PDB file of C-alpha atoms in Angstrom:
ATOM      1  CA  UNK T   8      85.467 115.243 140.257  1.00 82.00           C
ATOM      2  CA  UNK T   9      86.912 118.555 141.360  1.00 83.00           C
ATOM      3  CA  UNK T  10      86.931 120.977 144.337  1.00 81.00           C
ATOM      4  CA  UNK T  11      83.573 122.943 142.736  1.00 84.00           C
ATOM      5  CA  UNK T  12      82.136 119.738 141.738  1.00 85.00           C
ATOM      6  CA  UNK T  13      82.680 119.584 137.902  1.00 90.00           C
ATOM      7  CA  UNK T  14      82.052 115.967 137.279  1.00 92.00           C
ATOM      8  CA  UNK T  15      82.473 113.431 134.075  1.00 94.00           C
ATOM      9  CA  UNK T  16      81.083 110.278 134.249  1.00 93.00           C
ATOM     10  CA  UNK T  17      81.385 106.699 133.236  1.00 94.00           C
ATOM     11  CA  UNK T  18      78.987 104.513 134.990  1.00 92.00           C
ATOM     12  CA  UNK T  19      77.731 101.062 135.055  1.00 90.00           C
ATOM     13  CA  UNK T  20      74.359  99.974 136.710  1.00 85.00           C
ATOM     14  CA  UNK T  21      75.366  96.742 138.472  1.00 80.00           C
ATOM     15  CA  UNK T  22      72.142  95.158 137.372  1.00 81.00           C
ATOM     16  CA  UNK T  23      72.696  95.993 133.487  1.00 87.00           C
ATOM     17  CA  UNK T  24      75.943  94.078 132.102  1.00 88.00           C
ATOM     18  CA  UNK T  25      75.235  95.016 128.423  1.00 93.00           C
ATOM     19  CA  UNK T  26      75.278  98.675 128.826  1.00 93.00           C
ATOM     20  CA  UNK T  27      77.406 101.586 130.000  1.00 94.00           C
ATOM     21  CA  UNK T  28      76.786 105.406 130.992  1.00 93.00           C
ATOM     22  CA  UNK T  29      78.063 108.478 130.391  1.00 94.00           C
ATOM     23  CA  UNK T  30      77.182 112.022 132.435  1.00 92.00           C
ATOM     24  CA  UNK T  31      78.854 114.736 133.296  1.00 93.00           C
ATOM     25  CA  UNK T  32      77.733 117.692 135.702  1.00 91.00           C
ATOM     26  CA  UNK T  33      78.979 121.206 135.853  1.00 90.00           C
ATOM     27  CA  UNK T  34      79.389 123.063 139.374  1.00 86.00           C
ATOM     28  CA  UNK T  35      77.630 120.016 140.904  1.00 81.00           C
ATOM     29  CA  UNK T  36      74.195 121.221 138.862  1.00 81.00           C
ATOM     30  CA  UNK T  37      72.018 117.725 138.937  1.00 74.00           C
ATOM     31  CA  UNK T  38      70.303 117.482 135.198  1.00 70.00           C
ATOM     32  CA  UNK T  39      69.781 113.783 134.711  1.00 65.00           C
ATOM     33  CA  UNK T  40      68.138 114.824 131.057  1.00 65.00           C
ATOM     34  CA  UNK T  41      69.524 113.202 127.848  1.00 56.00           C
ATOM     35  CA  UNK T  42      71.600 116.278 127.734  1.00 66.00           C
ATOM     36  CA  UNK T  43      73.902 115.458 130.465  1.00 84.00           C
ATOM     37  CA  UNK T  44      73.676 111.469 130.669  1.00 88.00           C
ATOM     38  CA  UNK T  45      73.253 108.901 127.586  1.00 92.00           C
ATOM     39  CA  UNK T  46      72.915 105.421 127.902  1.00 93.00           C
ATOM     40  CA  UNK T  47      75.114 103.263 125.722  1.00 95.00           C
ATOM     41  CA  UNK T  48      73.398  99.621 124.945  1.00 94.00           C
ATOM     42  CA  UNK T  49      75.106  96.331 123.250  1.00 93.00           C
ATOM     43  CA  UNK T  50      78.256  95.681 124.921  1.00 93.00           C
ATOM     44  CA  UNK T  51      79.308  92.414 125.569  1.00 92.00           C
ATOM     45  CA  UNK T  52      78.886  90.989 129.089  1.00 89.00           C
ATOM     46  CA  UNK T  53      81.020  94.059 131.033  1.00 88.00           C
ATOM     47  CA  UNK T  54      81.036  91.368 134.387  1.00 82.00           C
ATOM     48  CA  UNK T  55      82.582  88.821 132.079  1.00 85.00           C
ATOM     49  CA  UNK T  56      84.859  90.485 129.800  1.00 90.00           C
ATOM     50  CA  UNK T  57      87.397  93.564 129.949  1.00 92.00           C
ATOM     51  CA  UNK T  58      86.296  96.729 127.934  1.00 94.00           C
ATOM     52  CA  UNK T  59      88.753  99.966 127.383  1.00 94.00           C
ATOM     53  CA  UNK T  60      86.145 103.370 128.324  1.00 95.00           C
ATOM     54  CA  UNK T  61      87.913 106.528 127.764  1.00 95.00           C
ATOM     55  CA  UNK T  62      86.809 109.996 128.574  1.00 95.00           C
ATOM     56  CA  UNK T  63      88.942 112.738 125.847  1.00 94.00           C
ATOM     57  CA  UNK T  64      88.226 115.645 127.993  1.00 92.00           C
ATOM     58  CA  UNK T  65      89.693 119.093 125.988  1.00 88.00           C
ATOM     59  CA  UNK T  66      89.102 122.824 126.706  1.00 85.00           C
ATOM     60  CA  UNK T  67      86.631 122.598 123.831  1.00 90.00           C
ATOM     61  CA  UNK T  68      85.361 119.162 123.149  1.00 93.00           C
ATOM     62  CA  UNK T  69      84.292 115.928 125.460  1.00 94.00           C
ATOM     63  CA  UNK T  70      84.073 112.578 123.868  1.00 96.00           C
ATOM     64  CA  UNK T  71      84.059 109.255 125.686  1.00 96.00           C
ATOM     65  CA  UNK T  72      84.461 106.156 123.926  1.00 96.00           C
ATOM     66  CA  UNK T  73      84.207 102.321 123.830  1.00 95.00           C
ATOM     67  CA  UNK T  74      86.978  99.934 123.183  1.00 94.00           C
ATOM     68  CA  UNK T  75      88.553 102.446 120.514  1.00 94.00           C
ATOM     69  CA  UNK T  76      85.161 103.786 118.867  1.00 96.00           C
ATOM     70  CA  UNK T  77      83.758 107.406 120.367  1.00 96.00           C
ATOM     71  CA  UNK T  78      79.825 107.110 121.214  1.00 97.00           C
ATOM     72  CA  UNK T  79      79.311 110.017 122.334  1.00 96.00           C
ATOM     73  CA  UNK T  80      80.732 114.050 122.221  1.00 97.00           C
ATOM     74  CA  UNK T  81      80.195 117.326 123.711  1.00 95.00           C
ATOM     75  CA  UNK T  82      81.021 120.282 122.965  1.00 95.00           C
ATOM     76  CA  UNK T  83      81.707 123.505 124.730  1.00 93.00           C
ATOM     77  CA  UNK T  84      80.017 125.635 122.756  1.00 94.00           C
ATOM     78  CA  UNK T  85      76.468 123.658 122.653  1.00 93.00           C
ATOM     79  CA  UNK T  86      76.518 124.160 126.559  1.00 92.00           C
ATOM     80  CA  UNK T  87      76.262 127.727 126.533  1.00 92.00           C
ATOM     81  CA  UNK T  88      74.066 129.355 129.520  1.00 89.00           C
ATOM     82  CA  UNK T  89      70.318 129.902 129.074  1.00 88.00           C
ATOM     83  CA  UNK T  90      71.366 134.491 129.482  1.00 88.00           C
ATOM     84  CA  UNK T  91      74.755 134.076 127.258  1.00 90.00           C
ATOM     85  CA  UNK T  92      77.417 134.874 129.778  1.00 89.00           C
ATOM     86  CA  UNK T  93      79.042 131.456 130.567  1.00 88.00           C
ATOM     87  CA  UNK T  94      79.498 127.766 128.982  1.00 90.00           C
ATOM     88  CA  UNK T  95      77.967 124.821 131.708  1.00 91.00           C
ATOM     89  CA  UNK T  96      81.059 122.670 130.739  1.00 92.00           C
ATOM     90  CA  UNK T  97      83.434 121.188 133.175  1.00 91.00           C
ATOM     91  CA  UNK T  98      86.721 123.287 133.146  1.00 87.00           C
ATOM     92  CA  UNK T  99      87.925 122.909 136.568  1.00 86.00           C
ATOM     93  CA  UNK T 100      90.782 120.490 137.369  1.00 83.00           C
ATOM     94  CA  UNK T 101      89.539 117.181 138.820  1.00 84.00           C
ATOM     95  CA  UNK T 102      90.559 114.435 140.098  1.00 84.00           C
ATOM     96  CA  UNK T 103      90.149 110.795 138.984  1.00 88.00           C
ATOM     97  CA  UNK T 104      88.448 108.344 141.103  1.00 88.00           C
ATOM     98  CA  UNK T 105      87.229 104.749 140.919  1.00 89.00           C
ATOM     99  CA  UNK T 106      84.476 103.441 143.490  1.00 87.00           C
ATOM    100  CA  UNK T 107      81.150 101.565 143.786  1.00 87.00           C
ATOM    101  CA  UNK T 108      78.152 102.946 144.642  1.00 85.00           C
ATOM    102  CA  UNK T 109      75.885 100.707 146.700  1.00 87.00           C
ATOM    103  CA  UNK T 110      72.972 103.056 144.867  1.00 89.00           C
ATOM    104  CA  UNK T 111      70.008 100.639 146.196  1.00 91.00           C
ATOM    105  CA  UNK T 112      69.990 100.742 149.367  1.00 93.00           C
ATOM    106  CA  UNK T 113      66.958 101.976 151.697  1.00 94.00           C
ATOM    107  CA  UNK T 114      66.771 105.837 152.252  1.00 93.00           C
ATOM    108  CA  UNK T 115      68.374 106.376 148.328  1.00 92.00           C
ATOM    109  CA  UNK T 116      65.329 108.144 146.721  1.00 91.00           C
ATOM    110  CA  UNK T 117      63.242 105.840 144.766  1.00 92.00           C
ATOM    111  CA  UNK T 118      64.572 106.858 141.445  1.00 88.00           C
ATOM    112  CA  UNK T 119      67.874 105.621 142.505  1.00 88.00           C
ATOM    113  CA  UNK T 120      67.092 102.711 143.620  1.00 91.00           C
ATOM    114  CA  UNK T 121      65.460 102.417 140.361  1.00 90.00           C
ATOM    115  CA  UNK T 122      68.535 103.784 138.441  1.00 86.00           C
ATOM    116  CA  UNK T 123      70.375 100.731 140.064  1.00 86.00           C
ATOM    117  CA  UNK T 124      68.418  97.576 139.362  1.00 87.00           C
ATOM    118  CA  UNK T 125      66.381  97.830 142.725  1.00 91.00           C
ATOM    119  CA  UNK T 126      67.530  97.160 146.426  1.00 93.00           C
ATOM    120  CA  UNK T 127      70.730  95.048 146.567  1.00 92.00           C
ATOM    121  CA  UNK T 128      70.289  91.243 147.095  1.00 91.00           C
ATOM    122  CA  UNK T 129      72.276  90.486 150.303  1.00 92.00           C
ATOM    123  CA  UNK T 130      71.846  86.762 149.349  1.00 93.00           C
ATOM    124  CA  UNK T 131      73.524  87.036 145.762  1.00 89.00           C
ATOM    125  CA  UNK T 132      75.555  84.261 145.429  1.00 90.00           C
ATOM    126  CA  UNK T 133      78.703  86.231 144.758  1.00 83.00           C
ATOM    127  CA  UNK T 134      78.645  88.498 147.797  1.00 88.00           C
ATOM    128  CA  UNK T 135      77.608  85.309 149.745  1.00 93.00           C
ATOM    129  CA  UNK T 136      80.619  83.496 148.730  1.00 92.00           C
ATOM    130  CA  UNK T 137      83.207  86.570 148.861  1.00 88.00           C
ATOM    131  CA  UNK T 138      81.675  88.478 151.232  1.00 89.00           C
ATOM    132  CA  UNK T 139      81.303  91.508 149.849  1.00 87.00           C
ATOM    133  CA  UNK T 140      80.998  93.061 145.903  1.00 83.00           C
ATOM    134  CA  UNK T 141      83.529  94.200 143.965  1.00 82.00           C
ATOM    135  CA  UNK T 142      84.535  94.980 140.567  1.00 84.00           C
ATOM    136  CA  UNK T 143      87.860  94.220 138.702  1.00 86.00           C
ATOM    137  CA  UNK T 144      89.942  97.496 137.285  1.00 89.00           C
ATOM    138  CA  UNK T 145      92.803  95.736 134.808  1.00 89.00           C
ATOM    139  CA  UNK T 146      94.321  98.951 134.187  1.00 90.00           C
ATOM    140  CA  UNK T 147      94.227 103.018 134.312  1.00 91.00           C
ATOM    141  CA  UNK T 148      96.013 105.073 131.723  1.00 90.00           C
ATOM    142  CA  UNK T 149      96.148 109.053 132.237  1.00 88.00           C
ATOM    143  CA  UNK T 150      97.606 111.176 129.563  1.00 85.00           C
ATOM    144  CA  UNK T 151      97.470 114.856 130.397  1.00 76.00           C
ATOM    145  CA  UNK T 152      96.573 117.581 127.550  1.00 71.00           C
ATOM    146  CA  UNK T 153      98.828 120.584 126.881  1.00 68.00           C
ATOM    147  CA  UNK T 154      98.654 124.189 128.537  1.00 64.00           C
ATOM    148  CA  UNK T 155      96.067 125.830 126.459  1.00 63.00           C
ATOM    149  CA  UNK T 156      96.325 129.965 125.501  1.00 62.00           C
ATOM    150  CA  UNK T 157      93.786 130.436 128.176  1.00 59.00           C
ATOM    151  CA  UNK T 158      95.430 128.708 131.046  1.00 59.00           C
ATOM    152  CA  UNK T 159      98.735 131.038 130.066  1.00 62.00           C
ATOM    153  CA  UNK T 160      96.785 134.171 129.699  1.00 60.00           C
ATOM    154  CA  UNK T 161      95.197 133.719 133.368  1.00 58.00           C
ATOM    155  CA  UNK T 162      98.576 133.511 134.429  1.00 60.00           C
ATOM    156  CA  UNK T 163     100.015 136.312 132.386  1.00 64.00           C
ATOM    157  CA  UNK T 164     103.199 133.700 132.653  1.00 70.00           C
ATOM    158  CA  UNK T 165     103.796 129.947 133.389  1.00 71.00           C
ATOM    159  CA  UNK T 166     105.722 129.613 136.506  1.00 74.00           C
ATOM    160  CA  UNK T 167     109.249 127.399 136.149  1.00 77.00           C
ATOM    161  CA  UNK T 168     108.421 124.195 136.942  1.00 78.00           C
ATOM    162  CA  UNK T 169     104.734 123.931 137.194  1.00 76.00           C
ATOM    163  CA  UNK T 170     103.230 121.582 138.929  1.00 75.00           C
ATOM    164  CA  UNK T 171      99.373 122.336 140.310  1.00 76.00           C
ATOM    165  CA  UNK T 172      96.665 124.612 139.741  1.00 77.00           C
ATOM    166  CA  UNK T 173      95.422 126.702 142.582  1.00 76.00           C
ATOM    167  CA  UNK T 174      91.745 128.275 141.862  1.00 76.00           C
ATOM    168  CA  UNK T 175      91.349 132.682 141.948  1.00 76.00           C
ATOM    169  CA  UNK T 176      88.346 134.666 141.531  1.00 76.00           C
ATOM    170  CA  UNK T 177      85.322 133.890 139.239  1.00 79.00           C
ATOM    171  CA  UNK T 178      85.230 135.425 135.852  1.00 75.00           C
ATOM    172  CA  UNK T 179      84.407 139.117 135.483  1.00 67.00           C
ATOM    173  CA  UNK T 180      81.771 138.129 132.812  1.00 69.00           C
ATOM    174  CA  UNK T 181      79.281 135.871 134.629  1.00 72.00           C
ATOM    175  CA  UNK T 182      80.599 135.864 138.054  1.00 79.00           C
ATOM    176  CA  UNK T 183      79.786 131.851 138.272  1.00 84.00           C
ATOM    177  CA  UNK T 184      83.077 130.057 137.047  1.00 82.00           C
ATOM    178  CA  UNK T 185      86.101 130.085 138.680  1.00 80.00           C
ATOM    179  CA  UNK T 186      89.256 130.918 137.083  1.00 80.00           C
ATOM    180  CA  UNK T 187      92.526 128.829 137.864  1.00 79.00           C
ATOM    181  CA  UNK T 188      95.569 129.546 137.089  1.00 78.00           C
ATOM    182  CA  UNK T 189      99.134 127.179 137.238  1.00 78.00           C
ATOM    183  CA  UNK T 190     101.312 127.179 140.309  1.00 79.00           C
ATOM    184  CA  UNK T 191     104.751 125.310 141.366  1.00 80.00           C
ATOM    185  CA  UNK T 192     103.338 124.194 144.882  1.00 76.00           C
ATOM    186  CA  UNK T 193     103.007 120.910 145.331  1.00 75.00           C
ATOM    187  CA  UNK T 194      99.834 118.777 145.481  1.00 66.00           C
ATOM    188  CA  UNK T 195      98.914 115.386 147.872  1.00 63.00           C
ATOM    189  CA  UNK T 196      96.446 113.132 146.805  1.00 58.00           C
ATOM    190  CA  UNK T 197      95.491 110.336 148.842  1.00 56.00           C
ATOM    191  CA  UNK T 198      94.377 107.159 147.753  1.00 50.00           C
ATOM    192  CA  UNK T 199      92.672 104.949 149.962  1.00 47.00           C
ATOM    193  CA  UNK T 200      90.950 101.334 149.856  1.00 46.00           C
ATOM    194  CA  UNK T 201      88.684  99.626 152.562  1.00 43.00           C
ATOM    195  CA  UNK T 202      85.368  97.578 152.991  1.00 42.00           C
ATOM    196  CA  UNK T 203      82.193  99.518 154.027  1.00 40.00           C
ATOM    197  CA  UNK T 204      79.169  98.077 154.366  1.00 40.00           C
ATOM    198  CA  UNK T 205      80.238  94.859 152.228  1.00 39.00           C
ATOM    199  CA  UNK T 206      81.209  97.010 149.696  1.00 38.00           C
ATOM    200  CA  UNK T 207      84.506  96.499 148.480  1.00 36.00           C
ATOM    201  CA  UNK T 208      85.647 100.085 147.834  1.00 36.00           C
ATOM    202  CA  UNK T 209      88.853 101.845 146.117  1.00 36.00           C
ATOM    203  CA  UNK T 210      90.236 104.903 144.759  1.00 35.00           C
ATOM    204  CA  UNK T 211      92.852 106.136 142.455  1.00 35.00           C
ATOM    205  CA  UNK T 212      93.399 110.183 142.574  1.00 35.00           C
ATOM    206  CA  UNK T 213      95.279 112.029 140.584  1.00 38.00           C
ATOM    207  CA  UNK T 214      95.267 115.743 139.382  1.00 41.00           C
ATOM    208  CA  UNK T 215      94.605 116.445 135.615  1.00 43.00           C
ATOM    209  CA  UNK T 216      93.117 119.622 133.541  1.00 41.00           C
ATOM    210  CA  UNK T 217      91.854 118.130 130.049  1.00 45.00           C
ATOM    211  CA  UNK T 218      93.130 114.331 129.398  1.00 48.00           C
ATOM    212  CA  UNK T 219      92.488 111.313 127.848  1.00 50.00           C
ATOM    213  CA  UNK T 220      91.733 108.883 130.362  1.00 49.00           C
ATOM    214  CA  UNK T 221      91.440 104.881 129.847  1.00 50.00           C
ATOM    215  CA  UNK T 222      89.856 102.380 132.259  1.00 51.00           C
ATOM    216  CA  UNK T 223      90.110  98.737 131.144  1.00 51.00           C
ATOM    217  CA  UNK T 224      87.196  97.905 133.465  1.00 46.00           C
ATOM    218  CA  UNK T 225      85.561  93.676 133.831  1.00 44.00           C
ATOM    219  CA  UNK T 226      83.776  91.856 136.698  1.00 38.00           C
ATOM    220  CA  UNK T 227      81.207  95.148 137.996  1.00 37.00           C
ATOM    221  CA  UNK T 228      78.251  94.206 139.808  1.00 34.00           C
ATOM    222  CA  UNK T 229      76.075  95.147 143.022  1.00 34.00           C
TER     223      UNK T 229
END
């Protein structure tokens, strides 16, 4: 997710443990068609056995796979805007994050609740005897991508020692994505874990443009 909401998704429905989801959104634009989101069936029980999901997210291509073997890609240039003057394709850097989403619960809209397997069961055995849900995260690998021409010729020059990216103006062309170029300031990212609602919830940020991210994920359910 990043400051102008360019967002790529994995996602698991707590109440399907065969399947897995992919989305992504560009400038926080909701388009739930098969365009944007794909459902990916015949996994192995994902609350009873670790899987590796990776998003490969380049200037150019998207692809996120399943335990080694890509199901799905993107590219850059089949995103291309409906009057030709800008690509809907997340460029912005993001930040990583891992949660749960207590999707059904009352006041979600109805094709939410749907989405999620229906309102949560407050008398599920496992949230009975824990006291709250939760899902197991074995490990995170992030591997940043190289500086691309692009990135340099926003810049007209690298900095020494860069170490952020700090967003400018919008592109002369369409006027609707934002430009960022590479800086040397330095960048905080919080991370934070807590129980809300019996919801066992936790985060791990950090700051990327274009990488290969791995999440050996087991034991998701709401």
């Amino acid at each position: 997710m990043s400051d102008v909401r360019d967002e790529i998704d994995w996602e698991w429905p707590g109440a399907q443990t065969t399947q897995a989801q992919s989305n992504y959104f560009f400038l926080g634009e909701v388009d739930y068609s098969k365009t944007h989101g794909k459902t990916h069936d015949g996994l192995t029980d994902t609350y009873g056995n670790y899987h590796d999901y990776t998003i490969d997210w380049t200037p150019d291509t998207l692809t996120w796979s399943i335990d080694g073997d890509p199901v799905r890609t993107v590219k850059k240039t089949d995103t291309l805007s409906e009057d030709g003057t800008y690509y809907a394709y997340p460029s912005t850097p993001a930040r990583v994050q891992l949660s749960i989403w207590p999707a059904g619960i009352p006041g979600n809209p109805q094709g939410t609740i749907d989405w999620s397997g229906g309102l949560i069961d407050w008398t599920d055995p496992d949230y009975v005897a824990q006291g709250q849900f939760s899902t197991i995260v074995k490990s995170v690998s992030i591997k940043c991508a190289k500086e691309t021409a692009a990135t340099v010729a926003n810049n007209g020059s690298l900095p020494a020692n860069p170490r952020s990216y700090v967003y400018t103006t919008n592109d002369t062309r369409s006027g609707v994505v934002p430009r960022v170029m590479v800086s040397n300031e330095s960048t905080n990212v919080n991370g934070a874990s807590s129980v809300q609602g019996g919801i066992a919830v936790g985060m791990t940020a950090g700051v990327v443009s274009g990488m290969a991210v791995i999440l050996g994920f087991g034991g998701l359910f709401l």
